[in-house]
Structures are given as structure tokens and as C-alpha cells.
PDB file of C-alpha atoms in Angstrom:
ATOM      1  CA  MET A  25       0.686  18.626   8.159  1.00 92.00           C
ATOM      2  CA  ILE A  26       1.801  15.692  10.318  1.00 97.00           C
ATOM      3  CA  GLU A  27       0.260  15.157  13.740  1.00 97.00           C
ATOM      4  CA  VAL A  28       2.047  12.680  16.020  1.00 97.00           C
ATOM      5  CA  VAL A  29       0.563  10.798  18.982  1.00 96.00           C
ATOM      6  CA  GLU A  30       2.495   8.513  21.302  1.00 94.00           C
ATOM      7  CA  GLU A  31       0.016   5.657  21.183  1.00 93.00           C
ATOM      8  CA  THR A  32      -3.378   4.823  19.751  1.00 94.00           C
ATOM      9  CA  ALA A  33      -5.316   1.736  18.768  1.00 93.00           C
ATOM     10  CA  SER A  34      -5.425   2.547  15.037  1.00 94.00           C
ATOM     11  CA  THR A  35      -4.640   5.718  13.113  1.00 96.00           C
ATOM     12  CA  ASN A  36      -7.218   4.721  10.485  1.00 96.00           C
ATOM     13  CA  ALA A  37      -9.912   4.360  13.143  1.00 96.00           C
ATOM     14  CA  ASP A  38      -8.921   7.694  14.683  1.00 97.00           C
ATOM     15  CA  LEU A  39      -9.255   9.548  11.378  1.00 97.00           C
ATOM     16  CA  SER A  40     -12.574   7.815  10.676  1.00 97.00           C
ATOM     17  CA  ARG A  41     -13.948   9.029  14.006  1.00 97.00           C
ATOM     18  CA  ARG A  42     -12.665  12.550  13.462  1.00 97.00           C
ATOM     19  CA  LEU A  43     -14.142  12.784   9.983  1.00 96.00           C
ATOM     20  CA  GLY A  44     -17.412  11.337  11.257  1.00 94.00           C
ATOM     21  CA  ALA A  45     -17.515  14.008  13.943  1.00 95.00           C
ATOM     22  CA  GLY A  46     -17.290  16.692  11.278  1.00 94.00           C
ATOM     23  CA  GLU A  47     -13.657  17.690  11.758  1.00 94.00           C
ATOM     24  CA  GLY A  48     -12.368  19.373   8.629  1.00 92.00           C
ATOM     25  CA  LEU A  49      -9.249  17.375   7.868  1.00 95.00           C
ATOM     26  CA  ALA A  50      -7.669  18.694   4.704  1.00 94.00           C
ATOM     27  CA  GLU A  51      -6.168  16.400   2.098  1.00 95.00           C
ATOM     28  CA  GLY A  52      -2.527  15.924   2.953  1.00 92.00           C
ATOM     29  CA  PHE A  53      -3.123  15.761   6.707  1.00 97.00           C
ATOM     30  CA  TRP A  54      -1.296  12.811   8.286  1.00 98.00           C
ATOM     31  CA  LEU A  55      -1.746  11.194  11.689  1.00 98.00           C
ATOM     32  CA  ARG A  56       1.240   9.186  12.893  1.00 98.00           C
ATOM     33  CA  ALA A  57       1.396   6.979  15.972  1.00 97.00           C
ATOM     34  CA  VAL A  58       4.657   6.067  17.652  1.00 95.00           C
ATOM     35  CA  ARG A  59       2.919   2.877  18.789  1.00 92.00           C
ATOM     36  CA  GLN A  60      -0.320   1.199  17.710  1.00 88.00           C
ATOM     37  CA  SER A  61      -2.139  -1.293  19.915  1.00 83.00           C
ATOM     38  CA  ALA A  62      -4.692  -2.553  17.367  1.00 74.00           C
ATOM     39  CA  GLY A  63      -3.285  -1.980  13.904  1.00 64.00           C
ATOM     40  CA  ARG A  64      -5.137  -3.677  11.052  1.00 60.00           C
ATOM     41  CA  GLY A  65      -4.227  -4.925   7.611  1.00 54.00           C
ATOM     42  CA  ARG A  66      -6.274  -6.032   4.618  1.00 53.00           C
ATOM     43  CA  ARG A  67      -9.044  -8.594   5.140  1.00 49.00           C
ATOM     44  CA  GLY A  68      -9.054  -8.010   8.908  1.00 51.00           C
ATOM     45  CA  ARG A  69      -5.479  -9.140   9.568  1.00 55.00           C
ATOM     46  CA  GLN A  70      -3.725  -7.794  12.626  1.00 57.00           C
ATOM     47  CA  TRP A  71      -0.750  -5.549  11.854  1.00 56.00           C
ATOM     48  CA  SER A  72       2.183  -5.910  14.236  1.00 60.00           C
ATOM     49  CA  SER A  73       3.211  -2.487  15.552  1.00 71.00           C
ATOM     50  CA  PRO A  74       6.538  -2.460  17.422  1.00 80.00           C
ATOM     51  CA  GLU A  75       7.985   0.946  18.230  1.00 87.00           C
ATOM     52  CA  GLY A  76      10.376   2.357  15.656  1.00 93.00           C
ATOM     53  CA  ASN A  77       8.365   1.483  12.579  1.00 96.00           C
ATOM     54  CA  LEU A  78       5.980   3.794  10.749  1.00 97.00           C
ATOM     55  CA  TYR A  79       2.228   3.728  11.424  1.00 97.00           C
ATOM     56  CA  ALA A  80       0.387   6.586   9.776  1.00 97.00           C
ATOM     57  CA  SER A  81      -2.838   7.473   7.990  1.00 98.00           C
ATOM     58  CA  THR A  82      -3.874  10.296   5.708  1.00 98.00           C
ATOM     59  CA  VAL A  83      -7.057  11.442   4.005  1.00 97.00           C
ATOM     60  CA  VAL A  84      -7.883  11.819   0.334  1.00 98.00           C
ATOM     61  CA  ALA A  85     -10.794  14.165  -0.390  1.00 97.00           C
ATOM     62  CA  LEU A  86     -12.682  12.653  -3.300  1.00 97.00           C
ATOM     63  CA  ARG A  87     -13.483  14.869  -6.288  1.00 96.00           C
ATOM     64  CA  ALA A  88     -16.191  14.478  -8.914  1.00 95.00           C
ATOM     65  CA  ASN A  89     -13.782  13.661 -11.745  1.00 95.00           C
ATOM     66  CA  ASP A  90     -11.466  11.335  -9.836  1.00 97.00           C
ATOM     67  CA  PRO A  91     -10.837   7.834 -11.223  1.00 97.00           C
ATOM     68  CA  SER A  92     -12.549   4.926  -9.450  1.00 96.00           C
ATOM     69  CA  VAL A  93     -11.979   5.004  -5.712  1.00 96.00           C
ATOM     70  CA  HIS A  94     -10.621   1.457  -5.471  1.00 95.00           C
ATOM     71  CA  THR A  95      -7.713   2.389  -7.738  1.00 97.00           C
ATOM     72  CA  LEU A  96      -6.231   4.494  -4.960  1.00 97.00           C
ATOM     73  CA  ALA A  97      -4.681   1.186  -3.896  1.00 97.00           C
ATOM     74  CA  PHE A  98      -2.337   1.460  -6.891  1.00 98.00           C
ATOM     75  CA  VAL A  99      -1.598   5.106  -6.086  1.00 98.00           C
ATOM     76  CA  ALA A 100      -0.599   4.218  -2.531  1.00 98.00           C
ATOM     77  CA  ALA A 101       1.533   1.279  -3.654  1.00 98.00           C
ATOM     78  CA  LEU A 102       3.380   3.434  -6.181  1.00 98.00           C
ATOM     79  CA  ALA A 103       4.003   6.081  -3.527  1.00 98.00           C
ATOM     80  CA  VAL A 104       5.596   3.481  -1.248  1.00 98.00           C
ATOM     81  CA  HIS A 105       7.617   2.130  -4.178  1.00 98.00           C
ATOM     82  CA  ASP A 106       8.859   5.671  -4.885  1.00 98.00           C
ATOM     83  CA  LEU A 107       9.714   5.980  -1.198  1.00 98.00           C
ATOM     84  CA  MET A 108      11.785   2.800  -1.326  1.00 97.00           C
ATOM     85  CA  LEU A 109      13.793   4.121  -4.253  1.00 94.00           C
ATOM     86  CA  SER A 110      14.898   6.950  -1.962  1.00 95.00           C
ATOM     87  CA  GLN A 111      15.600   4.714   1.060  1.00 97.00           C
ATOM     88  CA  LEU A 112      17.259   1.632  -0.415  1.00 96.00           C
ATOM     89  CA  PRO A 113      20.397   1.132  -2.516  1.00 93.00           C
ATOM     90  CA  PRO A 114      19.975   1.163  -6.321  1.00 90.00           C
ATOM     91  CA  GLU A 115      20.499  -2.578  -6.580  1.00 90.00           C
ATOM     92  CA  ALA A 116      17.610  -3.402  -4.215  1.00 92.00           C
ATOM     93  CA  ASP A 117      14.965  -5.596  -5.839  1.00 93.00           C
ATOM     94  CA  CYS A 118      11.753  -3.669  -5.160  1.00 96.00           C
ATOM     95  CA  GLN A 119       8.607  -5.014  -6.846  1.00 96.00           C
ATOM     96  CA  LEU A 120       4.864  -4.468  -6.661  1.00 97.00           C
ATOM     97  CA  LYS A 121       2.360  -7.303  -6.244  1.00 96.00           C
ATOM     98  CA  TRP A 122      -1.362  -6.935  -6.915  1.00 96.00           C
ATOM     99  CA  PRO A 123      -3.051  -4.907  -5.731  1.00 92.00           C
ATOM    100  CA  ASN A 124      -0.860  -2.918  -3.325  1.00 93.00           C
ATOM    101  CA  ASP A 125       1.908  -5.044  -1.839  1.00 95.00           C
ATOM    102  CA  VAL A 126       5.453  -3.703  -1.953  1.00 97.00           C
ATOM    103  CA  LEU A 127       8.136  -6.391  -1.843  1.00 97.00           C
ATOM    104  CA  VAL A 128      11.878  -6.010  -1.381  1.00 97.00           C
ATOM    105  CA  GLY A 129      13.769  -9.127  -2.358  1.00 94.00           C
ATOM    106  CA  GLY A 130      10.434 -10.924  -2.363  1.00 93.00           C
ATOM    107  CA  ALA A 131       9.690  -9.927   1.250  1.00 95.00           C
ATOM    108  CA  LYS A 132       6.890  -7.663   2.446  1.00 95.00           C
ATOM    109  CA  ILE A 133       8.070  -4.256   3.684  1.00 96.00           C
ATOM    110  CA  CYS A 134       4.793  -2.428   4.232  1.00 96.00           C
ATOM    111  CA  GLY A 135       1.069  -2.711   4.759  1.00 94.00           C
ATOM    112  CA  ILE A 136      -1.573  -0.532   3.085  1.00 96.00           C
ATOM    113  CA  LEU A 137      -5.223  -0.292   4.139  1.00 96.00           C
ATOM    114  CA  LEU A 138      -7.789   1.941   2.399  1.00 97.00           C
ATOM    115  CA  GLU A 139     -11.163   2.660   4.008  1.00 97.00           C
ATOM    116  CA  ARG A 140     -14.008   4.845   2.767  1.00 96.00           C
ATOM    117  CA  ALA A 141     -15.307   7.554   5.092  1.00 95.00           C
ATOM    118  CA  GLY A 142     -18.078   9.500   3.358  1.00 93.00           C
ATOM    119  CA  ASP A 143     -16.532  11.672   0.672  1.00 94.00           C
ATOM    120  CA  HIS A 144     -13.016  10.832   1.894  1.00 96.00           C
ATOM    121  CA  VAL A 145     -10.770   7.798   1.684  1.00 97.00           C
ATOM    122  CA  ILE A 146      -8.491   7.063   4.615  1.00 98.00           C
ATOM    123  CA  VAL A 147      -5.153   5.669   3.476  1.00 98.00           C
ATOM    124  CA  GLY A 148      -3.304   3.827   6.215  1.00 97.00           C
ATOM    125  CA  ILE A 149       0.325   2.881   5.588  1.00 97.00           C
ATOM    126  CA  GLY A 150       2.640   0.933   7.846  1.00 96.00           C
ATOM    127  CA  VAL A 151       6.298   0.625   6.889  1.00 97.00           C
ATOM    128  CA  ASN A 152       8.887  -1.650   8.474  1.00 97.00           C
ATOM    129  CA  VAL A 153      11.553   0.944   9.183  1.00 97.00           C
ATOM    130  CA  VAL A 154      13.812  -0.616  11.835  1.00 96.00           C
ATOM    131  CA  SER A 155      12.338  -4.108  12.284  1.00 95.00           C
ATOM    132  CA  ALA A 156      10.086  -6.598  10.523  1.00 93.00           C
ATOM    133  CA  PRO A 157       7.461  -8.827  12.174  1.00 88.00           C
ATOM    134  CA  ASP A 158       7.958 -12.571  12.109  1.00 85.00           C
ATOM    135  CA  LEU A 159       4.948 -13.851  10.148  1.00 83.00           C
ATOM    136  CA  PRO A 160       4.151 -17.528   9.586  1.00 81.00           C
ATOM    137  CA  ASP A 161       2.818 -17.132   6.036  1.00 78.00           C
ATOM    138  CA  ARG A 162       5.186 -14.652   4.384  1.00 83.00           C
ATOM    139  CA  ALA A 163       8.702 -13.252   4.442  1.00 92.00           C
ATOM    140  CA  THR A 164       9.172  -9.733   5.781  1.00 95.00           C
ATOM    141  CA  VAL A 165      11.946  -7.174   5.684  1.00 96.00           C
ATOM    142  CA  SER A 166      12.691  -3.693   7.021  1.00 97.00           C
ATOM    143  CA  ILE A 167      14.397  -0.660   5.531  1.00 97.00           C
ATOM    144  CA  ARG A 168      17.199  -1.000   8.094  1.00 96.00           C
ATOM    145  CA  THR A 169      17.782  -4.653   7.176  1.00 95.00           C
ATOM    146  CA  ALA A 170      17.757  -3.951   3.437  1.00 95.00           C
ATOM    147  CA  ASN A 171      19.989  -0.895   3.843  1.00 96.00           C
ATOM    148  CA  PRO A 172      22.036  -0.885   7.076  1.00 95.00           C
ATOM    149  CA  ASP A 173      23.489   2.502   6.116  1.00 93.00           C
ATOM    150  CA  ASN A 174      20.047   4.123   6.283  1.00 94.00           C
ATOM    151  CA  ASP A 175      19.531   5.665   9.731  1.00 93.00           C
ATOM    152  CA  ASN A 176      16.287   7.526   8.968  1.00 95.00           C
ATOM    153  CA  ASP A 177      13.676   7.279  11.684  1.00 96.00           C
ATOM    154  CA  ALA A 178       9.923   6.840  11.190  1.00 97.00           C
ATOM    155  CA  GLN A 179       9.285  10.591  11.098  1.00 97.00           C
ATOM    156  CA  ALA A 180      11.837  11.154   8.334  1.00 98.00           C
ATOM    157  CA  VAL A 181      10.427   8.237   6.361  1.00 98.00           C
ATOM    158  CA  LEU A 182       6.905   9.660   6.682  1.00 98.00           C
ATOM    159  CA  GLU A 183       8.005  13.102   5.495  1.00 98.00           C
ATOM    160  CA  ALA A 184       9.437  11.489   2.373  1.00 98.00           C
ATOM    161  CA  LEU A 185       6.360   9.299   1.912  1.00 98.00           C
ATOM    162  CA  ALA A 186       3.988  12.263   2.174  1.00 98.00           C
ATOM    163  CA  GLY A 187       5.714  13.928  -0.759  1.00 98.00           C
ATOM    164  CA  CYS A 188       5.611  10.723  -2.810  1.00 98.00           C
ATOM    165  CA  LEU A 189       1.874  10.284  -2.215  1.00 98.00           C
ATOM    166  CA  THR A 190       1.144  13.901  -3.122  1.00 98.00           C
ATOM    167  CA  GLU A 191       2.917  13.435  -6.463  1.00 98.00           C
ATOM    168  CA  ARG A 192       1.192  10.129  -7.236  1.00 98.00           C
ATOM    169  CA  LEU A 193      -2.236  11.562  -6.393  1.00 98.00           C
ATOM    170  CA  ALA A 194      -1.576  14.460  -8.743  1.00 98.00           C
ATOM    171  CA  GLN A 195      -0.626  12.027 -11.531  1.00 98.00           C
ATOM    172  CA  TRP A 196      -3.770   9.922 -10.914  1.00 98.00           C
ATOM    173  CA  ARG A 197      -5.942  13.011 -11.299  1.00 98.00           C
ATOM    174  CA  ARG A 198      -4.022  14.798 -14.033  1.00 97.00           C
ATOM    175  CA  GLU A 199      -3.097  11.908 -16.342  1.00 97.00           C
ATOM    176  CA  GLY A 200      -5.903   9.475 -15.553  1.00 95.00           C
ATOM    177  CA  LEU A 201      -5.957   5.905 -14.360  1.00 97.00           C
ATOM    178  CA  ALA A 202      -4.204   4.457 -17.404  1.00 97.00           C
ATOM    179  CA  ALA A 203      -0.957   6.272 -16.582  1.00 98.00           C
ATOM    180  CA  THR A 204      -1.046   5.073 -12.970  1.00 98.00           C
ATOM    181  CA  LEU A 205      -1.680   1.462 -13.998  1.00 98.00           C
ATOM    182  CA  ALA A 206       1.068   1.653 -16.629  1.00 98.00           C
ATOM    183  CA  ASP A 207       3.564   2.800 -13.987  1.00 98.00           C
ATOM    184  CA  TRP A 208       2.352   0.125 -11.574  1.00 98.00           C
ATOM    185  CA  THR A 209       2.803  -2.569 -14.243  1.00 97.00           C
ATOM    186  CA  ARG A 210       6.350  -1.394 -15.005  1.00 97.00           C
ATOM    187  CA  HIS A 211       7.312  -1.935 -11.366  1.00 97.00           C
ATOM    188  CA  ALA A 212       5.444  -5.225 -10.880  1.00 96.00           C
ATOM    189  CA  HIS A 213       6.630  -8.792 -11.383  1.00 92.00           C
ATOM    190  CA  PRO A 214       6.782  -9.553 -15.135  1.00 94.00           C
ATOM    191  CA  PRO A 215       3.984 -11.168 -17.163  1.00 95.00           C
ATOM    192  CA  GLY A 216       4.086 -14.945 -16.841  1.00 95.00           C
ATOM    193  CA  THR A 217       5.078 -14.870 -13.161  1.00 95.00           C
ATOM    194  CA  PRO A 218       3.377 -17.837 -11.418  1.00 96.00           C
ATOM    195  CA  LEU A 219       0.767 -16.691  -8.883  1.00 95.00           C
ATOM    196  CA  LEU A 220      -1.500 -18.308  -6.341  1.00 94.00           C
ATOM    197  CA  VAL A 221      -4.790 -16.467  -5.819  1.00 93.00           C
ATOM    198  CA  THR A 222      -6.998 -17.265  -2.833  1.00 92.00           C
ATOM    199  CA  LEU A 223     -10.659 -16.517  -3.539  1.00 87.00           C
ATOM    200  CA  ASP A 224     -13.283 -16.485  -0.791  1.00 82.00           C
ATOM    201  CA  ASP A 225     -15.682 -18.771  -2.651  1.00 81.00           C
ATOM    202  CA  GLU A 226     -13.209 -21.076  -4.430  1.00 81.00           C
ATOM    203  CA  GLY A 227     -10.060 -21.344  -2.377  1.00 83.00           C
ATOM    204  CA  LEU A 228      -6.684 -21.504  -4.110  1.00 91.00           C
ATOM    205  CA  VAL A 229      -6.521 -20.782  -7.851  1.00 93.00           C
ATOM    206  CA  PRO A 230      -3.086 -21.118  -9.535  1.00 95.00           C
ATOM    207  CA  GLY A 231      -2.200 -19.209 -12.661  1.00 96.00           C
ATOM    208  CA  ALA A 232       0.235 -16.754 -14.218  1.00 96.00           C
ATOM    209  CA  PHE A 233       0.253 -12.970 -14.157  1.00 97.00           C
ATOM    210  CA  ALA A 234      -1.191 -11.617 -17.408  1.00 97.00           C
ATOM    211  CA  GLY A 235      -1.352  -7.899 -16.624  1.00 96.00           C
ATOM    212  CA  LEU A 236      -4.200  -5.690 -15.517  1.00 97.00           C
ATOM    213  CA  ASP A 237      -7.641  -4.906 -16.873  1.00 96.00           C
ATOM    214  CA  PRO A 238      -8.298  -1.205 -17.636  1.00 96.00           C
ATOM    215  CA  ASP A 239     -10.048  -0.894 -14.238  1.00 96.00           C
ATOM    216  CA  GLY A 240      -7.099  -2.429 -12.356  1.00 96.00           C
ATOM    217  CA  ALA A 241      -8.471  -5.961 -11.986  1.00 97.00           C
ATOM    218  CA  LEU A 242      -5.915  -8.780 -12.079  1.00 97.00           C
ATOM    219  CA  ARG A 243      -5.650 -10.877 -15.238  1.00 97.00           C
ATOM    220  CA  LEU A 244      -4.757 -14.456 -14.370  1.00 96.00           C
ATOM    221  CA  ARG A 245      -3.785 -16.920 -17.111  1.00 97.00           C
ATOM    222  CA  LEU A 246      -4.984 -20.383 -16.089  1.00 96.00           C
ATOM    223  CA  ALA A 247      -3.294 -23.689 -16.904  1.00 93.00           C
ATOM    224  CA  ASP A 248      -5.745 -24.385 -19.750  1.00 95.00           C
ATOM    225  CA  GLY A 249      -4.834 -21.078 -21.396  1.00 94.00           C
ATOM    226  CA  SER A 250      -8.044 -19.289 -20.460  1.00 96.00           C
ATOM    227  CA  LEU A 251      -8.002 -15.847 -18.868  1.00 96.00           C
ATOM    228  CA  ARG A 252      -9.547 -15.208 -15.465  1.00 95.00           C
ATOM    229  CA  VAL A 253     -10.231 -11.654 -14.277  1.00 96.00           C
ATOM    230  CA  VAL A 254      -9.910 -11.263 -10.506  1.00 94.00           C
ATOM    231  CA  HIS A 255     -11.432  -8.256  -8.724  1.00 94.00           C
ATOM    232  CA  ALA A 256     -10.802  -9.362  -5.127  1.00 89.00           C
ATOM    233  CA  GLY A 257      -8.539 -11.988  -3.606  1.00 88.00           C
ATOM    234  CA  ASP A 258      -5.252 -12.684  -1.849  1.00 89.00           C
ATOM    235  CA  VAL A 259      -2.300 -13.067  -4.194  1.00 92.00           C
ATOM    236  CA  SER A 260       1.023 -14.717  -3.483  1.00 90.00           C
ATOM    237  CA  LEU A 261       3.982 -15.531  -5.690  1.00 89.00           C
ATOM    238  CA  ALA A 262       4.018 -19.267  -6.420  1.00 78.00           C
TER     239      ALA A 262
END
């Protein structure tokens, strides 16, 4: 089910309030806003929300045997990657960057924010459908820019995305985390790709992508050949 509102501050915040009030939102329910006035990204960043792009959130009802909650970031990223395969031409260069960035031609095309709400996880996804924000620290792109022949609107993109996320959630539960991480790795930048990782307590740490740990942590090969395992940090392509 997709519920659409004309404007709200944040679809993630709205679902958090509704779940907190005891509303029984079933897994697969989506809330989409035509406009957001206070969209948020990872690490407290503001998410630009011009009309025409997709701003939506859904809920995942956690089960006893689910893989670790934080690995839903990989599930969401794979769902958006699957979406892009259906929206962009075959030659489009669509890659994943740890943990859940989706890049087209090296430019950011979406934002993903996961937040815990009791025994649910709220998955917020913003996709640049018709326009891309001008950001000082990274390149951005939209579906319309990458594929001018694509005239799908935000609602059509969300309907496709909802199906992709349903399939990736089923894989995560049915096949286990290893299968999800293997698929993520296949669609990511190759091993050896130079990365810059910003850590809260150390600042900038350069290295090279060396794959993922079994729990999804980033393996970073340092200049001296040693291996650093990163559980939280901002990653950019060097």
C-alpha cells in the first residue's frame, strides 16, 4: 500500500510517530510525500526535496531469525540498484559504495536513511527522479538526466522500487546475509579502488577497498599493507 501526502516535514519522522502511537503499519506500507520540508540524510545531513523527486519511507517488521538489523542498509541499496536497472539504459554505469550509496557515473542518485522504531525499522529512500541537488561536496545526478527518454514520475518510480525492496527483503531472510553481501559486492566498485574514509575520532583515512567482513563492515587496505575494518564512517572515492 502506498499513501501519498502533499507535504510533510519528513516521511521517516511521520512513520516513527505513527508507530509510536500504536498504529499497526504492516510491512510493505509506504508513505510518500510530494514535497518534504525537513528531509534528512545520514549523519544528520539535510536532504534537498524539490517537487518531482521521490521522498518515501516504508517499514520493515523485524523477525526473530532476521540477519543483523544494520545490514538492512545493504538490502535497501540493492533494491535501489535493481530499480536503476529498470530505469536507466543498459550502458549506464551504476555502482554501489559502502554502505548504501548508489552512484550513476560516479554521481549520487539517491539517499537512504534507516532508523529503528521498536520492533520495526523505518527505511527512508529519496531518489532524484527529475532533478538533482547542487551539493558542494559531491556530484549528483537524476534519472531524467541519465536517461532523457525516461518519463516516469515519482509515483511510478516508487511502485517499481516497492517491488524491488520486497524481493531483496525476501532474499535477505531466505538466503541469509552472505547472499545479500555477495550481490552487493558484485555491484560495488572493484577491490583495490582507492577510498577516503572519514572517521569521527581520526579524520580522513586513505586506503583501498578490500571487500566486506562477514557482518558487512568495510575492509580498508592501508598504505602499509595492513587491513583496517571500518564499522562506521563516511566513504568517498579517492
